[in-house]
Amino acid sequence: MRRPFHHGNLRAVLLEQAEAMLRESGVDGLSLRELARQAGVSHGAPRSHFIDRQALLDALAEQGFDRMAEQVGAALRTPGPIRERIRLVGRAYVGFAVDNAALMELMFAAKSNDPAGPVNDAAVRLFTLLDGTLADSAGGRADDGARERFKLLFAASMQGTAALITSRRITPAHGETLVDDATDALLTSQLGAQVLPRR
């Protein structure tokens, strides 16, 4: 049965279908021909939006970073102390990574494949959100190096927690506790003191 779509939104339909295929079959199960079949269009139709399979994967990864940035941005805009907002960012990060495990793997693989392309630009937009909040909160006290180390350590902690959840080594509830513990440990560390004001 052909999947209906409105003229002009084929790209969005293809990306939605491709993400569903990614979730079910992983990267190896994604092909433009199968995508066209499942979307109910001619086998050549996807190529009007994605020149090849890699272009499709990059578009998925870029969209993933943009969606993740929306969730992180919402957490950062929550009223309250910066330390609590960073905790909410951690939970948003882990929640997205757990709910979209295959997409997360693709996002970071695609970023490393083309460090100067649109996927990297989308990743930079994501981490710039946190960087800007840290810079504003520090009132200019923290240098760029300290903020960069803080962001990387924070991301590593959140990705590690998400990996433990998706591999079923821990429960999601245990993961929330780890997010809080990791955030507290980082914020009260010497690095945290360099990045955020003591309060």
mmCIF file with all atom_site columns, C-alpha atoms in Angstrom:
data_model
loop_
_atom_site.group_PDB
_atom_site.id
_atom_site.type_symbol
_atom_site.label_atom_id
_atom_site.label_alt_id
_atom_site.label_comp_id
_atom_site.label_asym_id
_atom_site.label_entity_id
_atom_site.label_seq_id
_atom_site.pdbx_PDB_ins_code
_atom_site.Cartn_x
_atom_site.Cartn_y
_atom_site.Cartn_z
_atom_site.occupancy
_atom_site.B_iso_or_equiv
_atom_site.pdbx_formal_charge
_atom_site.auth_seq_id
_atom_site.auth_comp_id
_atom_site.auth_asym_id
_atom_site.auth_atom_id
_atom_site.pdbx_PDB_model_num
ATOM 1   C CA . MET A 1 1   ? 0.000  0.000  0.000  1.00 0.00 ? 1   MET A CA 1
ATOM 2   C CA . ARG A 1 2   ? 1.378  3.393  -0.963 1.00 0.00 ? 2   ARG A CA 1
ATOM 3   C CA . ARG A 1 3   ? 1.998  5.779  1.902  1.00 0.00 ? 3   ARG A CA 1
ATOM 4   C CA . PRO A 1 4   ? 0.273  9.086  1.123  1.00 0.00 ? 4   PRO A CA 1
ATOM 5   C CA . PHE A 1 5   ? 2.217  12.303 1.260  1.00 0.00 ? 5   PHE A CA 1
ATOM 6   C CA . HIS A 1 6   ? 1.575  15.897 0.262  1.00 0.00 ? 6   HIS A CA 1
ATOM 7   C CA . HIS A 1 7   ? 3.504  17.404 -2.597 1.00 0.00 ? 7   HIS A CA 1
ATOM 8   C CA . GLY A 1 8   ? 6.629  19.080 -1.256 1.00 0.00 ? 8   GLY A CA 1
ATOM 9   C CA . ASN A 1 9   ? 7.076  17.088 1.924  1.00 0.00 ? 9   ASN A CA 1
ATOM 10  C CA . LEU A 1 10  ? 8.552  13.908 0.444  1.00 0.00 ? 10  LEU A CA 1
ATOM 11  C CA . ARG A 1 11  ? 11.886 14.609 2.105  1.00 0.00 ? 11  ARG A CA 1
ATOM 12  C CA . ALA A 1 12  ? 10.280 14.735 5.548  1.00 0.00 ? 12  ALA A CA 1
ATOM 13  C CA . VAL A 1 13  ? 8.354  11.519 4.861  1.00 0.00 ? 13  VAL A CA 1
ATOM 14  C CA . LEU A 1 14  ? 11.520 9.762  3.696  1.00 0.00 ? 14  LEU A CA 1
ATOM 15  C CA . LEU A 1 15  ? 13.458 10.870 6.777  1.00 0.00 ? 15  LEU A CA 1
ATOM 16  C CA . GLU A 1 16  ? 10.667 9.714  9.069  1.00 0.00 ? 16  GLU A CA 1
ATOM 17  C CA . GLN A 1 17  ? 10.540 6.340  7.334  1.00 0.00 ? 17  GLN A CA 1
ATOM 18  C CA . ALA A 1 18  ? 14.344 6.063  7.306  1.00 0.00 ? 18  ALA A CA 1
ATOM 19  C CA . GLU A 1 19  ? 14.499 6.665  11.044 1.00 0.00 ? 19  GLU A CA 1
ATOM 20  C CA . ALA A 1 20  ? 11.935 3.925  11.625 1.00 0.00 ? 20  ALA A CA 1
ATOM 21  C CA . MET A 1 21  ? 14.031 1.569  9.472  1.00 0.00 ? 21  MET A CA 1
ATOM 22  C CA . LEU A 1 22  ? 17.166 2.584  11.376 1.00 0.00 ? 22  LEU A CA 1
ATOM 23  C CA . ARG A 1 23  ? 15.471 1.787  14.674 1.00 0.00 ? 23  ARG A CA 1
ATOM 24  C CA . GLU A 1 24  ? 14.296 -1.617 13.440 1.00 0.00 ? 24  GLU A CA 1
ATOM 25  C CA . SER A 1 25  ? 17.241 -2.805 11.330 1.00 0.00 ? 25  SER A CA 1
ATOM 26  C CA . GLY A 1 26  ? 20.217 -0.590 12.161 1.00 0.00 ? 26  GLY A CA 1
ATOM 27  C CA . VAL A 1 27  ? 22.399 1.246  9.670  1.00 0.00 ? 27  VAL A CA 1
ATOM 28  C CA . ASP A 1 28  ? 23.061 -1.903 7.626  1.00 0.00 ? 28  ASP A CA 1
ATOM 29  C CA . GLY A 1 29  ? 19.335 -2.318 6.978  1.00 0.00 ? 29  GLY A CA 1
ATOM 30  C CA . LEU A 1 30  ? 18.945 1.116  5.410  1.00 0.00 ? 30  LEU A CA 1
ATOM 31  C CA . SER A 1 31  ? 18.834 1.336  1.621  1.00 0.00 ? 31  SER A CA 1
ATOM 32  C CA . LEU A 1 32  ? 17.362 3.947  -0.690 1.00 0.00 ? 32  LEU A CA 1
ATOM 33  C CA . ARG A 1 33  ? 15.515 1.307  -2.688 1.00 0.00 ? 33  ARG A CA 1
ATOM 34  C CA . GLU A 1 34  ? 13.883 -0.224 0.406  1.00 0.00 ? 34  GLU A CA 1
ATOM 35  C CA . LEU A 1 35  ? 13.136 3.238  1.728  1.00 0.00 ? 35  LEU A CA 1
ATOM 36  C CA . ALA A 1 36  ? 11.326 4.087  -1.497 1.00 0.00 ? 36  ALA A CA 1
ATOM 37  C CA . ARG A 1 37  ? 9.359  0.844  -1.340 1.00 0.00 ? 37  ARG A CA 1
ATOM 38  C CA . GLN A 1 38  ? 8.239  1.443  2.246  1.00 0.00 ? 38  GLN A CA 1
ATOM 39  C CA . ALA A 1 39  ? 7.390  5.080  1.544  1.00 0.00 ? 39  ALA A CA 1
ATOM 40  C CA . GLY A 1 40  ? 5.321  4.013  -1.475 1.00 0.00 ? 40  GLY A CA 1
ATOM 41  C CA . VAL A 1 41  ? 7.246  5.992  -4.097 1.00 0.00 ? 41  VAL A CA 1
ATOM 42  C CA . SER A 1 42  ? 9.281  5.075  -7.160 1.00 0.00 ? 42  SER A CA 1
ATOM 43  C CA . HIS A 1 43  ? 12.732 3.658  -6.447 1.00 0.00 ? 43  HIS A CA 1
ATOM 44  C CA . GLY A 1 44  ? 14.360 6.770  -7.933 1.00 0.00 ? 44  GLY A CA 1
ATOM 45  C CA . ALA A 1 45  ? 12.307 9.289  -5.926 1.00 0.00 ? 45  ALA A CA 1
ATOM 46  C CA . PRO A 1 46  ? 14.588 9.416  -2.853 1.00 0.00 ? 46  PRO A CA 1
ATOM 47  C CA . ARG A 1 47  ? 17.530 10.453 -5.043 1.00 0.00 ? 47  ARG A CA 1
ATOM 48  C CA . SER A 1 48  ? 15.846 13.778 -5.717 1.00 0.00 ? 48  SER A CA 1
ATOM 49  C CA . HIS A 1 49  ? 16.547 14.574 -2.036 1.00 0.00 ? 49  HIS A CA 1
ATOM 50  C CA . PHE A 1 50  ? 19.508 12.320 -1.175 1.00 0.00 ? 50  PHE A CA 1
ATOM 51  C CA . ILE A 1 51  ? 22.128 11.801 -3.839 1.00 0.00 ? 51  ILE A CA 1
ATOM 52  C CA . ASP A 1 52  ? 23.227 8.531  -2.245 1.00 0.00 ? 52  ASP A CA 1
ATOM 53  C CA . ARG A 1 53  ? 22.863 6.445  0.903  1.00 0.00 ? 53  ARG A CA 1
ATOM 54  C CA . GLN A 1 54  ? 25.518 8.448  2.757  1.00 0.00 ? 54  GLN A CA 1
ATOM 55  C CA . ALA A 1 55  ? 23.615 11.666 2.100  1.00 0.00 ? 55  ALA A CA 1
ATOM 56  C CA . LEU A 1 56  ? 20.544 10.059 3.664  1.00 0.00 ? 56  LEU A CA 1
ATOM 57  C CA . LEU A 1 57  ? 22.552 8.946  6.711  1.00 0.00 ? 57  LEU A CA 1
ATOM 58  C CA . ASP A 1 58  ? 24.035 12.424 7.095  1.00 0.00 ? 58  ASP A CA 1
ATOM 59  C CA . ALA A 1 59  ? 20.587 14.013 6.879  1.00 0.00 ? 59  ALA A CA 1
ATOM 60  C CA . LEU A 1 60  ? 19.317 11.655 9.583  1.00 0.00 ? 60  LEU A CA 1
ATOM 61  C CA . ALA A 1 61  ? 22.292 12.481 11.807 1.00 0.00 ? 61  ALA A CA 1
ATOM 62  C CA . GLU A 1 62  ? 21.898 16.217 11.288 1.00 0.00 ? 62  GLU A CA 1
ATOM 63  C CA . GLN A 1 63  ? 18.194 15.998 12.126 1.00 0.00 ? 63  GLN A CA 1
ATOM 64  C CA . GLY A 1 64  ? 19.068 13.988 15.245 1.00 0.00 ? 64  GLY A CA 1
ATOM 65  C CA . PHE A 1 65  ? 21.445 16.667 16.521 1.00 0.00 ? 65  PHE A CA 1
ATOM 66  C CA . ASP A 1 66  ? 18.836 19.349 15.850 1.00 0.00 ? 66  ASP A CA 1
ATOM 67  C CA . ARG A 1 67  ? 16.150 17.430 17.756 1.00 0.00 ? 67  ARG A CA 1
ATOM 68  C CA . MET A 1 68  ? 18.514 16.800 20.630 1.00 0.00 ? 68  MET A CA 1
ATOM 69  C CA . ALA A 1 69  ? 19.378 20.513 20.680 1.00 0.00 ? 69  ALA A CA 1
ATOM 70  C CA . GLU A 1 70  ? 15.677 21.334 21.022 1.00 0.00 ? 70  GLU A CA 1
ATOM 71  C CA . GLN A 1 71  ? 15.413 19.135 24.120 1.00 0.00 ? 71  GLN A CA 1
ATOM 72  C CA . VAL A 1 72  ? 18.637 20.472 25.646 1.00 0.00 ? 72  VAL A CA 1
ATOM 73  C CA . GLY A 1 73  ? 17.535 24.031 24.893 1.00 0.00 ? 73  GLY A CA 1
ATOM 74  C CA . ALA A 1 74  ? 14.201 23.439 26.621 1.00 0.00 ? 74  ALA A CA 1
ATOM 75  C CA . ALA A 1 75  ? 16.032 22.160 29.719 1.00 0.00 ? 75  ALA A CA 1
ATOM 76  C CA . LEU A 1 76  ? 18.340 25.183 29.739 1.00 0.00 ? 76  LEU A CA 1
ATOM 77  C CA . ARG A 1 77  ? 15.366 27.559 29.479 1.00 0.00 ? 77  ARG A CA 1
ATOM 78  C CA . THR A 1 78  ? 13.698 26.046 32.546 1.00 0.00 ? 78  THR A CA 1
ATOM 79  C CA . PRO A 1 79  ? 13.522 28.634 35.335 1.00 0.00 ? 79  PRO A CA 1
ATOM 80  C CA . GLY A 1 80  ? 15.834 27.938 38.251 1.00 0.00 ? 80  GLY A CA 1
ATOM 81  C CA . PRO A 1 81  ? 19.485 27.839 39.285 1.00 0.00 ? 81  PRO A CA 1
ATOM 82  C CA . ILE A 1 82  ? 22.046 26.944 36.627 1.00 0.00 ? 82  ILE A CA 1
ATOM 83  C CA . ARG A 1 83  ? 23.090 23.825 38.540 1.00 0.00 ? 83  ARG A CA 1
ATOM 84  C CA . GLU A 1 84  ? 19.558 22.451 38.439 1.00 0.00 ? 84  GLU A CA 1
ATOM 85  C CA . ARG A 1 85  ? 19.239 23.294 34.754 1.00 0.00 ? 85  ARG A CA 1
ATOM 86  C CA . ILE A 1 86  ? 22.438 21.376 34.002 1.00 0.00 ? 86  ILE A CA 1
ATOM 87  C CA . ARG A 1 87  ? 20.975 18.384 35.836 1.00 0.00 ? 87  ARG A CA 1
ATOM 88  C CA . LEU A 1 88  ? 17.888 18.676 33.613 1.00 0.00 ? 88  LEU A CA 1
ATOM 89  C CA . VAL A 1 89  ? 20.148 18.851 30.556 1.00 0.00 ? 89  VAL A CA 1
ATOM 90  C CA . GLY A 1 90  ? 21.761 15.595 31.686 1.00 0.00 ? 90  GLY A CA 1
ATOM 91  C CA . ARG A 1 91  ? 18.397 13.902 31.977 1.00 0.00 ? 91  ARG A CA 1
ATOM 92  C CA . ALA A 1 92  ? 17.314 15.235 28.582 1.00 0.00 ? 92  ALA A CA 1
ATOM 93  C CA . TYR A 1 93  ? 20.574 14.046 27.017 1.00 0.00 ? 93  TYR A CA 1
ATOM 94  C CA . VAL A 1 94  ? 20.286 10.542 28.471 1.00 0.00 ? 94  VAL A CA 1
ATOM 95  C CA . GLY A 1 95  ? 16.571 10.327 27.699 1.00 0.00 ? 95  GLY A CA 1
ATOM 96  C CA . PHE A 1 96  ? 17.166 11.204 24.053 1.00 0.00 ? 96  PHE A CA 1
ATOM 97  C CA . ALA A 1 97  ? 20.119 8.805  23.792 1.00 0.00 ? 97  ALA A CA 1
ATOM 98  C CA . VAL A 1 98  ? 18.136 5.912  25.266 1.00 0.00 ? 98  VAL A CA 1
ATOM 99  C CA . ASP A 1 99  ? 15.017 6.558  23.186 1.00 0.00 ? 99  ASP A CA 1
ATOM 100 C CA . ASN A 1 100 ? 17.081 6.955  20.004 1.00 0.00 ? 100 ASN A CA 1
ATOM 101 C CA . ALA A 1 101 ? 20.019 4.596  20.528 1.00 0.00 ? 101 ALA A CA 1
ATOM 102 C CA . ALA A 1 102 ? 20.540 3.698  16.857 1.00 0.00 ? 102 ALA A CA 1
ATOM 103 C CA . LEU A 1 103 ? 20.209 7.330  15.814 1.00 0.00 ? 103 LEU A CA 1
ATOM 104 C CA . MET A 1 104 ? 22.739 8.431  18.456 1.00 0.00 ? 104 MET A CA 1
ATOM 105 C CA . GLU A 1 105 ? 25.253 5.905  17.182 1.00 0.00 ? 105 GLU A CA 1
ATOM 106 C CA . LEU A 1 106 ? 24.734 7.192  13.661 1.00 0.00 ? 106 LEU A CA 1
ATOM 107 C CA . MET A 1 107 ? 24.981 10.842 14.761 1.00 0.00 ? 107 MET A CA 1
ATOM 108 C CA . PHE A 1 108 ? 28.425 10.482 16.276 1.00 0.00 ? 108 PHE A CA 1
ATOM 109 C CA . ALA A 1 109 ? 29.706 8.171  13.547 1.00 0.00 ? 109 ALA A CA 1
ATOM 110 C CA . ALA A 1 110 ? 28.572 10.626 10.862 1.00 0.00 ? 110 ALA A CA 1
ATOM 111 C CA . LYS A 1 111 ? 30.210 13.522 12.684 1.00 0.00 ? 111 LYS A CA 1
ATOM 112 C CA . SER A 1 112 ? 33.562 11.753 12.694 1.00 0.00 ? 112 SER A CA 1
ATOM 113 C CA . ASN A 1 113 ? 33.237 10.811 9.009  1.00 0.00 ? 113 ASN A CA 1
ATOM 114 C CA . ASP A 1 114 ? 32.995 14.441 7.903  1.00 0.00 ? 114 ASP A CA 1
ATOM 115 C CA . PRO A 1 115 ? 34.349 16.832 10.536 1.00 0.00 ? 115 PRO A CA 1
ATOM 116 C CA . ALA A 1 116 ? 33.691 19.861 8.346  1.00 0.00 ? 116 ALA A CA 1
ATOM 117 C CA . GLY A 1 117 ? 30.192 19.099 7.059  1.00 0.00 ? 117 GLY A CA 1
ATOM 118 C CA . PRO A 1 118 ? 26.601 19.918 8.072  1.00 0.00 ? 118 PRO A CA 1
ATOM 119 C CA . VAL A 1 119 ? 26.475 17.088 10.611 1.00 0.00 ? 119 VAL A CA 1
ATOM 120 C CA . ASN A 1 120 ? 29.401 18.625 12.465 1.00 0.00 ? 120 ASN A CA 1
ATOM 121 C CA . ASP A 1 121 ? 27.722 22.029 12.243 1.00 0.00 ? 121 ASP A CA 1
ATOM 122 C CA . ALA A 1 122 ? 24.585 20.577 13.860 1.00 0.00 ? 122 ALA A CA 1
ATOM 123 C CA . ALA A 1 123 ? 26.690 19.003 16.625 1.00 0.00 ? 123 ALA A CA 1
ATOM 124 C CA . VAL A 1 124 ? 28.406 22.344 17.229 1.00 0.00 ? 124 VAL A CA 1
ATOM 125 C CA . ARG A 1 125 ? 24.996 24.031 17.548 1.00 0.00 ? 125 ARG A CA 1
ATOM 126 C CA . LEU A 1 126 ? 24.041 21.492 20.214 1.00 0.00 ? 126 LEU A CA 1
ATOM 127 C CA . PHE A 1 127 ? 27.138 21.986 22.339 1.00 0.00 ? 127 PHE A CA 1
ATOM 128 C CA . THR A 1 128 ? 27.131 25.749 21.809 1.00 0.00 ? 128 THR A CA 1
ATOM 129 C CA . LEU A 1 129 ? 23.852 25.884 23.740 1.00 0.00 ? 129 LEU A CA 1
ATOM 130 C CA . LEU A 1 130 ? 25.513 24.522 26.865 1.00 0.00 ? 130 LEU A CA 1
ATOM 131 C CA . ASP A 1 131 ? 28.667 26.554 26.298 1.00 0.00 ? 131 ASP A CA 1
ATOM 132 C CA . GLY A 1 132 ? 26.719 29.792 26.079 1.00 0.00 ? 132 GLY A CA 1
ATOM 133 C CA . THR A 1 133 ? 24.874 29.064 29.312 1.00 0.00 ? 133 THR A CA 1
ATOM 134 C CA . LEU A 1 134 ? 28.120 28.225 31.106 1.00 0.00 ? 134 LEU A CA 1
ATOM 135 C CA . ALA A 1 135 ? 29.789 31.394 29.825 1.00 0.00 ? 135 ALA A CA 1
ATOM 136 C CA . ASP A 1 136 ? 26.858 33.571 30.896 1.00 0.00 ? 136 ASP A CA 1
ATOM 137 C CA . SER A 1 137 ? 26.669 31.943 34.333 1.00 0.00 ? 137 SER A CA 1
ATOM 138 C CA . ALA A 1 138 ? 30.396 32.271 34.956 1.00 0.00 ? 138 ALA A CA 1
ATOM 139 C CA . GLY A 1 139 ? 30.280 35.972 34.177 1.00 0.00 ? 139 GLY A CA 1
ATOM 140 C CA . GLY A 1 140 ? 33.409 35.704 32.067 1.00 0.00 ? 140 GLY A CA 1
ATOM 141 C CA . ARG A 1 141 ? 35.464 33.943 34.779 1.00 0.00 ? 141 ARG A CA 1
ATOM 142 C CA . ALA A 1 142 ? 35.852 30.578 33.058 1.00 0.00 ? 142 ALA A CA 1
ATOM 143 C CA . ASP A 1 143 ? 38.271 30.271 30.186 1.00 0.00 ? 143 ASP A CA 1
ATOM 144 C CA . ASP A 1 144 ? 37.386 28.477 26.977 1.00 0.00 ? 144 ASP A CA 1
ATOM 145 C CA . GLY A 1 145 ? 39.568 25.481 27.847 1.00 0.00 ? 145 GLY A CA 1
ATOM 146 C CA . ALA A 1 146 ? 37.828 24.852 31.158 1.00 0.00 ? 146 ALA A CA 1
ATOM 147 C CA . ARG A 1 147 ? 34.384 25.082 29.560 1.00 0.00 ? 147 ARG A CA 1
ATOM 148 C CA . GLU A 1 148 ? 35.417 22.727 26.781 1.00 0.00 ? 148 GLU A CA 1
ATOM 149 C CA . ARG A 1 149 ? 36.722 20.139 29.263 1.00 0.00 ? 149 ARG A CA 1
ATOM 150 C CA . PHE A 1 150 ? 33.554 20.477 31.342 1.00 0.00 ? 150 PHE A CA 1
ATOM 151 C CA . LYS A 1 151 ? 31.318 19.911 28.283 1.00 0.00 ? 151 LYS A CA 1
ATOM 152 C CA . LEU A 1 152 ? 33.300 16.884 27.127 1.00 0.00 ? 152 LEU A CA 1
ATOM 153 C CA . LEU A 1 153 ? 33.343 15.269 30.562 1.00 0.00 ? 153 LEU A CA 1
ATOM 154 C CA . PHE A 1 154 ? 29.643 15.996 30.993 1.00 0.00 ? 154 PHE A CA 1
ATOM 155 C CA . ALA A 1 155 ? 28.819 14.471 27.581 1.00 0.00 ? 155 ALA A CA 1
ATOM 156 C CA . ALA A 1 156 ? 31.003 11.430 28.270 1.00 0.00 ? 156 ALA A CA 1
ATOM 157 C CA . SER A 1 157 ? 29.222 10.832 31.571 1.00 0.00 ? 157 SER A CA 1
ATOM 158 C CA . MET A 1 158 ? 25.790 11.137 29.984 1.00 0.00 ? 158 MET A CA 1
ATOM 159 C CA . GLN A 1 159 ? 26.673 8.911  27.017 1.00 0.00 ? 159 GLN A CA 1
ATOM 160 C CA . GLY A 1 160 ? 28.133 6.315  29.332 1.00 0.00 ? 160 GLY A CA 1
ATOM 161 C CA . THR A 1 161 ? 24.994 6.327  31.457 1.00 0.00 ? 161 THR A CA 1
ATOM 162 C CA . ALA A 1 162 ? 22.814 5.989  28.356 1.00 0.00 ? 162 ALA A CA 1
ATOM 163 C CA . ALA A 1 163 ? 24.950 3.071  27.134 1.00 0.00 ? 163 ALA A CA 1
ATOM 164 C CA . LEU A 1 164 ? 24.487 1.271  30.455 1.00 0.00 ? 164 LEU A CA 1
ATOM 165 C CA . ILE A 1 165 ? 20.716 1.703  30.161 1.00 0.00 ? 165 ILE A CA 1
ATOM 166 C CA . THR A 1 166 ? 20.448 0.615  26.528 1.00 0.00 ? 166 THR A CA 1
ATOM 167 C CA . SER A 1 167 ? 22.607 -2.453 27.213 1.00 0.00 ? 167 SER A CA 1
ATOM 168 C CA . ARG A 1 168 ? 20.285 -3.227 30.161 1.00 0.00 ? 168 ARG A CA 1
ATOM 169 C CA . ARG A 1 169 ? 23.133 -3.203 32.648 1.00 0.00 ? 169 ARG A CA 1
ATOM 170 C CA . ILE A 1 170 ? 21.092 -0.736 34.718 1.00 0.00 ? 170 ILE A CA 1
ATOM 171 C CA . THR A 1 171 ? 17.451 0.332  34.830 1.00 0.00 ? 171 THR A CA 1
ATOM 172 C CA . PRO A 1 172 ? 16.245 3.743  33.621 1.00 0.00 ? 172 PRO A CA 1
ATOM 173 C CA . ALA A 1 173 ? 15.539 4.669  37.253 1.00 0.00 ? 173 ALA A CA 1
ATOM 174 C CA . HIS A 1 174 ? 19.106 3.781  38.205 1.00 0.00 ? 174 HIS A CA 1
ATOM 175 C CA . GLY A 1 175 ? 20.227 5.823  35.221 1.00 0.00 ? 175 GLY A CA 1
ATOM 176 C CA . GLU A 1 176 ? 18.455 8.915  36.571 1.00 0.00 ? 176 GLU A CA 1
ATOM 177 C CA . THR A 1 177 ? 20.300 8.467  39.845 1.00 0.00 ? 177 THR A CA 1
ATOM 178 C CA . LEU A 1 178 ? 23.608 8.185  37.982 1.00 0.00 ? 178 LEU A CA 1
ATOM 179 C CA . VAL A 1 179 ? 22.830 11.348 36.022 1.00 0.00 ? 179 VAL A CA 1
ATOM 180 C CA . ASP A 1 180 ? 22.242 13.215 39.268 1.00 0.00 ? 180 ASP A CA 1
ATOM 181 C CA . ASP A 1 181 ? 25.366 11.730 40.891 1.00 0.00 ? 181 ASP A CA 1
ATOM 182 C CA . ALA A 1 182 ? 27.550 12.479 37.866 1.00 0.00 ? 182 ALA A CA 1
ATOM 183 C CA . THR A 1 183 ? 26.219 16.022 37.623 1.00 0.00 ? 183 THR A CA 1
ATOM 184 C CA . ASP A 1 184 ? 26.797 16.649 41.347 1.00 0.00 ? 184 ASP A CA 1
ATOM 185 C CA . ALA A 1 185 ? 30.322 15.216 41.158 1.00 0.00 ? 185 ALA A CA 1
ATOM 186 C CA . LEU A 1 186 ? 31.199 17.347 38.140 1.00 0.00 ? 186 LEU A CA 1
ATOM 187 C CA . LEU A 1 187 ? 29.674 20.540 39.512 1.00 0.00 ? 187 LEU A CA 1
ATOM 188 C CA . THR A 1 188 ? 31.455 20.189 42.864 1.00 0.00 ? 188 THR A CA 1
ATOM 189 C CA . SER A 1 189 ? 34.802 19.292 41.282 1.00 0.00 ? 189 SER A CA 1
ATOM 190 C CA . GLN A 1 190 ? 37.707 21.668 40.801 1.00 0.00 ? 190 GLN A CA 1
ATOM 191 C CA . LEU A 1 191 ? 36.747 21.906 37.132 1.00 0.00 ? 191 LEU A CA 1
ATOM 192 C CA . GLY A 1 192 ? 33.154 22.718 38.075 1.00 0.00 ? 192 GLY A CA 1
ATOM 193 C CA . ALA A 1 193 ? 34.388 25.483 40.358 1.00 0.00 ? 193 ALA A CA 1
ATOM 194 C CA . GLN A 1 194 ? 36.327 26.960 37.452 1.00 0.00 ? 194 GLN A CA 1
ATOM 195 C CA . VAL A 1 195 ? 33.283 26.938 35.207 1.00 0.00 ? 195 VAL A CA 1
ATOM 196 C CA . LEU A 1 196 ? 30.434 27.934 37.526 1.00 0.00 ? 196 LEU A CA 1
ATOM 197 C CA . PRO A 1 197 ? 30.187 30.400 40.381 1.00 0.00 ? 197 PRO A CA 1
ATOM 198 C CA . ARG A 1 198 ? 30.087 28.905 43.857 1.00 0.00 ? 198 ARG A CA 1
ATOM 199 C CA . ARG A 1 199 ? 26.566 29.060 45.272 1.00 0.00 ? 199 ARG A CA 1
#
